[in-house]
CSV table of C-alpha atoms in Angstrom, one decimal:
chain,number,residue,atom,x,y,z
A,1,UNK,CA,106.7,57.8,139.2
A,2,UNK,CA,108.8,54.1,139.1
A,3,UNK,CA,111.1,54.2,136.2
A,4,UNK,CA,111.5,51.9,133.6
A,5,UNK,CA,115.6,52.2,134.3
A,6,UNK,CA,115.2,50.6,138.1
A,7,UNK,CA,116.1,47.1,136.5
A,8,UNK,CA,119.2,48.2,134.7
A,9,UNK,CA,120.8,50.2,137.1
A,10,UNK,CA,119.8,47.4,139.9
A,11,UNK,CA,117.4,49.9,141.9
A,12,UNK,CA,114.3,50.9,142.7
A,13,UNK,CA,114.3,54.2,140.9
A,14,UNK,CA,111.4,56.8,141.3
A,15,UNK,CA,111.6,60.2,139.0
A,16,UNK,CA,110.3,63.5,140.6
A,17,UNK,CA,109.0,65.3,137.2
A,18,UNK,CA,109.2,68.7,138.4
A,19,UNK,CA,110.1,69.5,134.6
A,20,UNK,CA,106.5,69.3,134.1
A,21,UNK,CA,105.6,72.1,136.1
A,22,UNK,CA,104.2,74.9,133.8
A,23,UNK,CA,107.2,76.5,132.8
A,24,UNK,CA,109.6,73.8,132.8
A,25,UNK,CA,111.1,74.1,136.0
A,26,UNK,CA,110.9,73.5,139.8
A,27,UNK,CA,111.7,77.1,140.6
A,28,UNK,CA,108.0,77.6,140.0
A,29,UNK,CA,107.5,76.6,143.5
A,30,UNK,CA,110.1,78.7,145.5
A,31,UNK,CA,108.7,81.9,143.0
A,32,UNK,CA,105.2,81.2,143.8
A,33,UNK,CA,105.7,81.1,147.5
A,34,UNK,CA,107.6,84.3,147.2
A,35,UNK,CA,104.8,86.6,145.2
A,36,UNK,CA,102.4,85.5,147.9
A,37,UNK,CA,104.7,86.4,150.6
A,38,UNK,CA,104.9,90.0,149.3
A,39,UNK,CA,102.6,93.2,151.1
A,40,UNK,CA,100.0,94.0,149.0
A,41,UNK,CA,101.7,97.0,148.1
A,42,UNK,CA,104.7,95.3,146.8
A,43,UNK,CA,101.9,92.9,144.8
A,44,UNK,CA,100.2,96.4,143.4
A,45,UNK,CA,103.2,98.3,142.1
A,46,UNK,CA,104.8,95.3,140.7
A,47,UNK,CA,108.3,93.3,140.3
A,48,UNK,CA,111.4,93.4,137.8
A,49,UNK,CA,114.0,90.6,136.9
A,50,UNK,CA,117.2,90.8,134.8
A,51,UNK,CA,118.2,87.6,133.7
A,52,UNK,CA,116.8,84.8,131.0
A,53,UNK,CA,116.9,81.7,133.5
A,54,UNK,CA,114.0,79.8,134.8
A,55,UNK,CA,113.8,81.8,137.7
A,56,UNK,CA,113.0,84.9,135.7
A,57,UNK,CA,109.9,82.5,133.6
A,58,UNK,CA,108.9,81.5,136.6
A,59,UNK,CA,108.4,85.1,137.8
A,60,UNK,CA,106.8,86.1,134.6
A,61,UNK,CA,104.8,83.6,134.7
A,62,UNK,CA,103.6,83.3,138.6
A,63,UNK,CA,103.4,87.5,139.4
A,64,UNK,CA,101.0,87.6,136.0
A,65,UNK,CA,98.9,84.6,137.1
A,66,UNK,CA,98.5,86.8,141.1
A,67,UNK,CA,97.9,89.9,138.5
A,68,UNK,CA,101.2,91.5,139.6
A,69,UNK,CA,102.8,93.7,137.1
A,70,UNK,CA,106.0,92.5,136.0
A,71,UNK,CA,109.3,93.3,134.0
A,72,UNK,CA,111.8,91.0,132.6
A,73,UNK,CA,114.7,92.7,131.1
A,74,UNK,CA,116.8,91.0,129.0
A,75,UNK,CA,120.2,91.8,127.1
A,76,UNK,CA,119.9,91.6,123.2
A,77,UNK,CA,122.2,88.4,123.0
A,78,UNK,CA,119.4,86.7,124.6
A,79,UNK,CA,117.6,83.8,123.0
A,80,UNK,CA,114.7,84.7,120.7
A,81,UNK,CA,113.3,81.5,122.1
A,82,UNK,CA,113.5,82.8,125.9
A,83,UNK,CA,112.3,86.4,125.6
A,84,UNK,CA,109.2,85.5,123.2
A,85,UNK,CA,108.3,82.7,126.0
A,86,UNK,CA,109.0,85.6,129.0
A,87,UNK,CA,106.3,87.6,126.5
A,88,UNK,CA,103.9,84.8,126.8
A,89,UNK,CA,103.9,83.7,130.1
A,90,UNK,CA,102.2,87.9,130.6
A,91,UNK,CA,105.8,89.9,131.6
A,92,UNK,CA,106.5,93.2,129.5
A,93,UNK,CA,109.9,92.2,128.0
A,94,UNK,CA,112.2,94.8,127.8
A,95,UNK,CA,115.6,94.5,125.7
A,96,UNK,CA,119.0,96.4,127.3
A,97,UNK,CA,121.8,96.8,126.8
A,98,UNK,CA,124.6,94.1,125.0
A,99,UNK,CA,125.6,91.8,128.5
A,100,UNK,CA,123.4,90.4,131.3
A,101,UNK,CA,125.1,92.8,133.8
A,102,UNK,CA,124.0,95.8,131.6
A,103,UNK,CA,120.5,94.3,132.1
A,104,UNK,CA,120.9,94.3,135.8
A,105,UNK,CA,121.7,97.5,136.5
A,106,UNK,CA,119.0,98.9,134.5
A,107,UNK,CA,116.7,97.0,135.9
A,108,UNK,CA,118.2,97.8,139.2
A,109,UNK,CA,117.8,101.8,138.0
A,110,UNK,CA,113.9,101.2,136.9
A,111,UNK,CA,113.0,99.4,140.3
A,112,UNK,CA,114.4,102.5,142.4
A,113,UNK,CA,112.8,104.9,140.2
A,114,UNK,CA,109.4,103.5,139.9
A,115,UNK,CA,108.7,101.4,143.0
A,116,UNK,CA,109.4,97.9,141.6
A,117,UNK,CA,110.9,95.0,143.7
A,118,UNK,CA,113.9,94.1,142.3
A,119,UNK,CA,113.9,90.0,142.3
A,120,UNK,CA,116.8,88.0,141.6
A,121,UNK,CA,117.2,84.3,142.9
A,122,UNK,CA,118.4,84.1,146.8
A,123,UNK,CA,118.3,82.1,149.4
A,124,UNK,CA,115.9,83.7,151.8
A,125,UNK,CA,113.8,81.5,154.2
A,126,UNK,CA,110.3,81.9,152.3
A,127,UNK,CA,112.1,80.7,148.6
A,128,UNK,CA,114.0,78.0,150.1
A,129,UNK,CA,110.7,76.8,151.9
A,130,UNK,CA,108.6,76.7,148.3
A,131,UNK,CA,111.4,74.7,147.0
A,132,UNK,CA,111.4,72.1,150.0
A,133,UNK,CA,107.7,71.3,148.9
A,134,UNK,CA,109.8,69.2,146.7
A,135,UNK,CA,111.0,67.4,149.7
A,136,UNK,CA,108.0,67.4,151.0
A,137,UNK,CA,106.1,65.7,148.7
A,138,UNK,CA,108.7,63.2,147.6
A,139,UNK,CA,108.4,61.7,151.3
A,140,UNK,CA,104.8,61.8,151.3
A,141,UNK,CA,104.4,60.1,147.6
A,142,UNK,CA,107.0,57.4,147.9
A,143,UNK,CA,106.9,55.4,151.3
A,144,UNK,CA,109.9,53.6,153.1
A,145,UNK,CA,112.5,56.2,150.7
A,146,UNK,CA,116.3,55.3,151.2
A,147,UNK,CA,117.9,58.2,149.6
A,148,UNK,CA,116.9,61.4,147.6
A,149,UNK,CA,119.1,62.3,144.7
A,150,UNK,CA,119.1,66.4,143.7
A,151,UNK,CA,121.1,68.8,141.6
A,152,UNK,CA,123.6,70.7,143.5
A,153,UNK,CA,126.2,73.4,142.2
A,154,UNK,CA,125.9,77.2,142.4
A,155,UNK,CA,121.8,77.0,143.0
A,156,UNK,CA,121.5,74.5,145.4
A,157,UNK,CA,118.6,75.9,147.1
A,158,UNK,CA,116.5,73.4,145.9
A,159,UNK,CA,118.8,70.7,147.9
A,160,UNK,CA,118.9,72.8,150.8
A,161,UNK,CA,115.4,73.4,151.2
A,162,UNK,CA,114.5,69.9,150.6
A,163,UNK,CA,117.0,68.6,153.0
A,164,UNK,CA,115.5,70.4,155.9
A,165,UNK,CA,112.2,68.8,154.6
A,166,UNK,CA,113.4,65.1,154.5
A,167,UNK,CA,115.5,65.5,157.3
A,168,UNK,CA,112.9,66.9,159.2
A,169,UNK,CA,110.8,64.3,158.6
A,170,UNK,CA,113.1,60.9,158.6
A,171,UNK,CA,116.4,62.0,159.7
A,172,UNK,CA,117.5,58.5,158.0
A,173,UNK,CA,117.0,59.8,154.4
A,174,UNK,CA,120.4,59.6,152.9
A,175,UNK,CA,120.3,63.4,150.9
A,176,UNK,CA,122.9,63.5,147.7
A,177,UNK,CA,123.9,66.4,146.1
A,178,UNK,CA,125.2,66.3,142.2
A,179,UNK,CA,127.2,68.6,141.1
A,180,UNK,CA,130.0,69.3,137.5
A,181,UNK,CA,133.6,67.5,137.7
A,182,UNK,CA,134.1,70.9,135.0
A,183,UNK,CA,133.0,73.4,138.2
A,184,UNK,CA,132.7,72.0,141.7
A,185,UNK,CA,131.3,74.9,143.3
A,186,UNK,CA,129.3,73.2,146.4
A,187,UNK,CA,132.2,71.0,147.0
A,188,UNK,CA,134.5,74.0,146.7
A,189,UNK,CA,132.7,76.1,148.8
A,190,UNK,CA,131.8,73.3,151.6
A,191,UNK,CA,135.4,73.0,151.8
A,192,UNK,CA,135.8,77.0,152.4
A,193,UNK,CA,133.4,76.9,154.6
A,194,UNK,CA,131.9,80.2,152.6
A,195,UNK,CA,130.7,80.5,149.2
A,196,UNK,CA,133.3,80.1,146.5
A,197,UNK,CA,133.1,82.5,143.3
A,198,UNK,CA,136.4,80.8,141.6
A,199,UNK,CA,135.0,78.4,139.8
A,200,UNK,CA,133.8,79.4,136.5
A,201,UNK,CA,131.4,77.5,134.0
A,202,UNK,CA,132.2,78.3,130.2
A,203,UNK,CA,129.3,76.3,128.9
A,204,UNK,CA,126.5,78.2,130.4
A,205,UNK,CA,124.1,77.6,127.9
A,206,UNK,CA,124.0,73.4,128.5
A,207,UNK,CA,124.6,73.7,132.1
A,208,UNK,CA,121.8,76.4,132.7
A,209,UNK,CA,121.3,77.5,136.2
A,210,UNK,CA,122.8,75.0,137.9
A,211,UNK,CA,126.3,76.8,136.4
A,212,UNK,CA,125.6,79.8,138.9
A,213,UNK,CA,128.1,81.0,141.7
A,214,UNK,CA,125.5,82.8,143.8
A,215,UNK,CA,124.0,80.8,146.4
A,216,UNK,CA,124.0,82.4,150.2
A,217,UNK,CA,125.1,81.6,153.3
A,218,UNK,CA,121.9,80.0,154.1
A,219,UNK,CA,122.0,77.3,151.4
A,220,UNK,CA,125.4,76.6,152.1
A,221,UNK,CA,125.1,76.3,156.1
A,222,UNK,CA,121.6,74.0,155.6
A,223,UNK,CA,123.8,71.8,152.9
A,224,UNK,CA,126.7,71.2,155.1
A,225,UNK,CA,124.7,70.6,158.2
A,226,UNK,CA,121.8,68.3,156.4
A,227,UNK,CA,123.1,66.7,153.2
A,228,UNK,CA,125.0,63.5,153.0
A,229,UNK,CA,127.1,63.4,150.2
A,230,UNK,CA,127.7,65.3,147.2
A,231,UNK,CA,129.1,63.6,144.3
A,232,UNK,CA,130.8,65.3,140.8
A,233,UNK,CA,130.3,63.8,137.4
A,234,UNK,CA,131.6,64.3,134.0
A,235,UNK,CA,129.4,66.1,131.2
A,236,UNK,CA,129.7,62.7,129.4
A,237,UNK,CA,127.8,61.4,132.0
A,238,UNK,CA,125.0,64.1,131.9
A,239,UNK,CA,124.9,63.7,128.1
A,240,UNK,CA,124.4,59.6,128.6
A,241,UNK,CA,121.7,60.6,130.8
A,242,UNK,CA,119.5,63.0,128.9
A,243,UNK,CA,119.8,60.3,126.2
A,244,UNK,CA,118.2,57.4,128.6
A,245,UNK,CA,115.7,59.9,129.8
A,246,UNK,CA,114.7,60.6,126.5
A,247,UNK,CA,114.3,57.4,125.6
A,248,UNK,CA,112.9,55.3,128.6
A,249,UNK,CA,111.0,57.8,130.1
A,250,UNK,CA,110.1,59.9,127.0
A,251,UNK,CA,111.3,62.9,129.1
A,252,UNK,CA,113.1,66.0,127.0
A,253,UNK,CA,115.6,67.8,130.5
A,254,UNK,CA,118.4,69.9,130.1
A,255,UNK,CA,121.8,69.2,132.0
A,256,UNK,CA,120.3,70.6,135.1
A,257,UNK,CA,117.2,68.0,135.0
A,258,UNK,CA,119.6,65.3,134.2
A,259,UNK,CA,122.3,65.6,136.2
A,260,UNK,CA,121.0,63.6,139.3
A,261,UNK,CA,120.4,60.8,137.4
A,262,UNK,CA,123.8,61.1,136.0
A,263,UNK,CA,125.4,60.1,139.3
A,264,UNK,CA,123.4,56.5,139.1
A,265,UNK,CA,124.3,56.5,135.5
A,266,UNK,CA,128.3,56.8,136.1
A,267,UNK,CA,128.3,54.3,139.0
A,268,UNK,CA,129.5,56.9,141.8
A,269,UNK,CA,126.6,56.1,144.4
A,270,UNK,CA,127.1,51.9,144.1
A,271,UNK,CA,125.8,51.8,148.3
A,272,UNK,CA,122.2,52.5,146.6
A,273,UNK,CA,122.0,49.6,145.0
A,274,UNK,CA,119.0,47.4,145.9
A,275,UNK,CA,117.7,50.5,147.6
A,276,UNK,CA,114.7,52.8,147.2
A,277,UNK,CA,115.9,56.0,145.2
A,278,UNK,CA,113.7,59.5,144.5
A,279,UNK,CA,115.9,61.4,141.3
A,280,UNK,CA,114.5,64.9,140.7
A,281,UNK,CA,114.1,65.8,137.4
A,282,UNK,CA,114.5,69.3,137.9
A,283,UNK,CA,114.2,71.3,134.6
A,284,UNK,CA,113.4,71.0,131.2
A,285,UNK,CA,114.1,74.4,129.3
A,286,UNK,CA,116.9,73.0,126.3
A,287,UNK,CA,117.4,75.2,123.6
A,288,UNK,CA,116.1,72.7,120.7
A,289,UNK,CA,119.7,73.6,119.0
A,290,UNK,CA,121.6,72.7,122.1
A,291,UNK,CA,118.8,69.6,122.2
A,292,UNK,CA,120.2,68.1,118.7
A,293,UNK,CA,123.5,68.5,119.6
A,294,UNK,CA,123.7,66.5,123.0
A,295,UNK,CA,121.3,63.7,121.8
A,296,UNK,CA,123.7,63.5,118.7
A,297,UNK,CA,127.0,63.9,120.9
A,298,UNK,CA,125.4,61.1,123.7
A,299,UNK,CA,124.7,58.5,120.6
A,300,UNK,CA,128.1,58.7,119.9
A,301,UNK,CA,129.7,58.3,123.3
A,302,UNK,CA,126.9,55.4,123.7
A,303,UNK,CA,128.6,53.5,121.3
A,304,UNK,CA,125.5,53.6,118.9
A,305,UNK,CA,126.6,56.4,116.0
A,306,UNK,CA,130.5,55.3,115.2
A,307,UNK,CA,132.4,56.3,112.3
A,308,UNK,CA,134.9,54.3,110.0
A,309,UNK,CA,137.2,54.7,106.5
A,310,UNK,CA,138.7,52.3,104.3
A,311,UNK,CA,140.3,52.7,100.5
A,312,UNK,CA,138.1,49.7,98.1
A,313,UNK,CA,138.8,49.3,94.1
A,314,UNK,CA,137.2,52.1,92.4
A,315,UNK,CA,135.2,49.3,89.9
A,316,UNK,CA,131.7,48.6,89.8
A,317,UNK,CA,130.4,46.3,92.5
A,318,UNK,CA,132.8,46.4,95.1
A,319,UNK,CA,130.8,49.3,96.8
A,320,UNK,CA,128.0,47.6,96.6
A,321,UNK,CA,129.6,45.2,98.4
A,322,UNK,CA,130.5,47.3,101.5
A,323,UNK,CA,126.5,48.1,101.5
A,324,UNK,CA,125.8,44.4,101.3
A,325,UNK,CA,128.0,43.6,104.6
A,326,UNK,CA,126.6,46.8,106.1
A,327,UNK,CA,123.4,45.5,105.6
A,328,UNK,CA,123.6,41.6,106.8
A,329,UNK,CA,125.3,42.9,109.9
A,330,UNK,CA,122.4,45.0,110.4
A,331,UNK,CA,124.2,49.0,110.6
A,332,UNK,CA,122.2,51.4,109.8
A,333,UNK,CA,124.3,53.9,107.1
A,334,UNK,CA,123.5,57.5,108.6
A,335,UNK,CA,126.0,58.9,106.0
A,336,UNK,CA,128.1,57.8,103.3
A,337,UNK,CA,131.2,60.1,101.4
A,338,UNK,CA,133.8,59.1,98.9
A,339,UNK,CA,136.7,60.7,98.1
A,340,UNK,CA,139.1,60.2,94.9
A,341,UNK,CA,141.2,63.0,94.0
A,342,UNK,CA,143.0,63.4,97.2
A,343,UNK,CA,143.5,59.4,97.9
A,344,UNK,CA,147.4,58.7,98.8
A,345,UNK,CA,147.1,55.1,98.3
A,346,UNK,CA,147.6,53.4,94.7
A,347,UNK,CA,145.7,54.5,91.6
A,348,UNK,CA,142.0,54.1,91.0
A,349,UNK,CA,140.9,53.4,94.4
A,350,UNK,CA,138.5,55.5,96.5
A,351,UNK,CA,138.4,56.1,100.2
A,352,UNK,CA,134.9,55.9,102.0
A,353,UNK,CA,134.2,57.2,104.9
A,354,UNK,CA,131.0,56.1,106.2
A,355,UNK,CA,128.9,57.0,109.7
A,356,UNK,CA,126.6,54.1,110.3
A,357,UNK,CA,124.4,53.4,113.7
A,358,UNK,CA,123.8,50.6,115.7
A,359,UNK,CA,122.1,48.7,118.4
A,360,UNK,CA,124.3,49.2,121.2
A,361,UNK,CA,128.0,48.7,122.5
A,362,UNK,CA,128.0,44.8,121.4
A,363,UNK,CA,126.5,45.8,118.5
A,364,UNK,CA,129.1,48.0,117.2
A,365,UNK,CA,132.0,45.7,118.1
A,366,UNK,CA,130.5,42.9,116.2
A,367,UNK,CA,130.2,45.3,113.1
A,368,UNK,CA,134.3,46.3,113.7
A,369,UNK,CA,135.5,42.7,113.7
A,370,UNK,CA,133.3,42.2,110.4
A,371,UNK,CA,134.7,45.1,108.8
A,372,UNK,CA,138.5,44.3,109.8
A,373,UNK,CA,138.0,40.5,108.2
A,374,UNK,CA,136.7,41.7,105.6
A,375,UNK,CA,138.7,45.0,105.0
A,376,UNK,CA,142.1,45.2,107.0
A,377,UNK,CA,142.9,48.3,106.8
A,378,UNK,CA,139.9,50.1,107.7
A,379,UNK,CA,140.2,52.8,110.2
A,380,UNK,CA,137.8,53.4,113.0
A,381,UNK,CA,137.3,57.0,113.9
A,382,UNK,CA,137.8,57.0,118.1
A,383,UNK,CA,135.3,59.2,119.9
């Protein structure tokens, strides 16, 4: 679909929703490929995963849809949210042991003992090819395409597979990979020549599967042969652009949907502009915790929630005074505290401290050079 962001980032921008798939991810198609791949046998004594990332709810949800019995079994630190949705997408959830390697092996034990396949993402020629469809289709829906932006880091089968699509297909594609500044793996690993364990993501939860280490030698030889460029940005960046996806496409992605779209956000592909882009929005499984806390955290480093104190008379009127400026400058006052007993300036005056939101970037300076004329000493709180 065109995006409503071409204009501002001086492109024309076109969004792969693969976030709308049924389980909220693009691994649907590299899953569904791979159930139908299996013997019949395979298909009739079932399958087992070990792990609460999309891959695994795709499996649930594809091997019940083909009627193939299948496991999921998940540690008991795992998200109520993931294993009830594991339950209803038709897998028999099982809960083991405290870590997700105690999950694995026993999953691993269970599939030797009873004839499951043991599934776990790879990079084997049938998955890769279900997630080049992505390539596939992007070249098919969006004529006379100048570049292709995808999510790259540990699981960058998705770029790999739809490289050798594109590529196939217009060898003049430009193919971009975007990874974390906070855990370069591809980069890393490109530069190895082999795939790099060493980098280690400590935020697993925002960064989903995108944080992984354990791509194969086949993703990594079809991403250093095929792919163009692969760019790093900072999780500032991804945070900006959840927060413009929200609001201009009305589209909820994690850090793994959004990250593409980061790279155009932080300026680090400026040879695209004037160019036709494809972004793939990859995923859209955010914890609705995790969900308040970036859309809060990317306000702020928008420039649109800011902070401020100052110490006013403790008499009637002069507060509402503050409210009055606050309100002809047009802030909106998210919260407002006072505090009076541990004040260090002179007697019977009160410090506010006061979180207010505005329009934009212009916005908020306009409301600091109002506050400061008005009340020199005011402190603004620095993101």
């Amino acid at each position: 679909q065109y995006s409503r962001l071409s204009k501002q980032y001086g492109m024309d921008i076109y969004l792969k929703k693969e976030f709308l798939q049924y389980t909220g991810s693009v691994k649907e198609r590299g899953v569904l490929y791979l159930l139908m791949s299996l013997p019949q046998e395979q298909q009739r004594k079932g399958v087992i995963v070990a792990s609460d990332s999309n891959f695994s709810m795709a499996v649930a949800h594809h091997a019940s849809e083909l009627r193939v019995p299948v496991f999921v079994i998940l540690c008991t630190s795992t998200a109520p949210a993931r294993v009830r949705m594991c339950r209803d997408y038709g897998a028999m959830v099982i809960s083991y042991g405290t870590t997700g390697k105690d999950a694995q092996l026993h999953a691993r034990r269970l599939a030797q003992e009873n004839g499951y396949l043991y599934l776990e993402e790879e990079d084997s020629a049938v998955y890769l090819s279900g997630l080049g469809t992505v390539g596939l289709e992007m070249y098919e829906q969006v004529p006379k395409l100048d570049a292709v932006i995808f999510p790259a880091g540990g699981h960058c089968g998705l770029l790999a597979g739809s490289a050798a699509a594109l590529k196939h297909l217009n060898p003049h594609i430009s193919v971009i990979g975007v990874e974390s500044e906070s855990f370069p793996v591809l980069q890393e690993s490109l530069k190895a020549g082999h795939p790099n364990d060493d980098q280690a993501c400590n935020n697993h939860h925002f960064y989903g599967d995108v944080s992984g280490v354990c791509f194969g030698s086949n993703s990594l030889q079809l991403t250093g042969k095929l792919v163009d460029k692969v760019v790093a940005v900072r999780e500032e960046d991804i945070l900006i652009s959840m927060l413009r996806l929200l609001e201009y496409e009305r589209a909820t992605v994690d850090a793994e949907g959004a990250i593409g779209l980061a790279a155009l956000v932080a300026g680090k592909l400026p040879e695209l502009k004037g160019k036709r882009v494809a972004v793939v929005i990859c995923s859209g499984n955010l914890e609705l915790h995790l969900l308040q806390q970036c859309i809060a955290r990317a306000l702020t480093l928008d420039n649109r929630v800011c902070r401020f104190s100052l110490v006013i008379s403790d008499c009637p009127g002069d507060m509402s005074k503050l409210l009055e400026l606050l309100a002809r400058e047009e802030a909106r006052v998210l919260d407002i505290k006072q505090e009076r007993t541990f004040v260090t300036s002179e007697l019977f005056t009160v410090e506010v401290i006061c979180t207010v939101e505005t329009r934009d970037k212009i916005h908020t300076a306009q409301l600091r050079n109002a506050l400061l004329e008005r009340y020199p000493t005011a402190a603004w709180t620095e993101r």
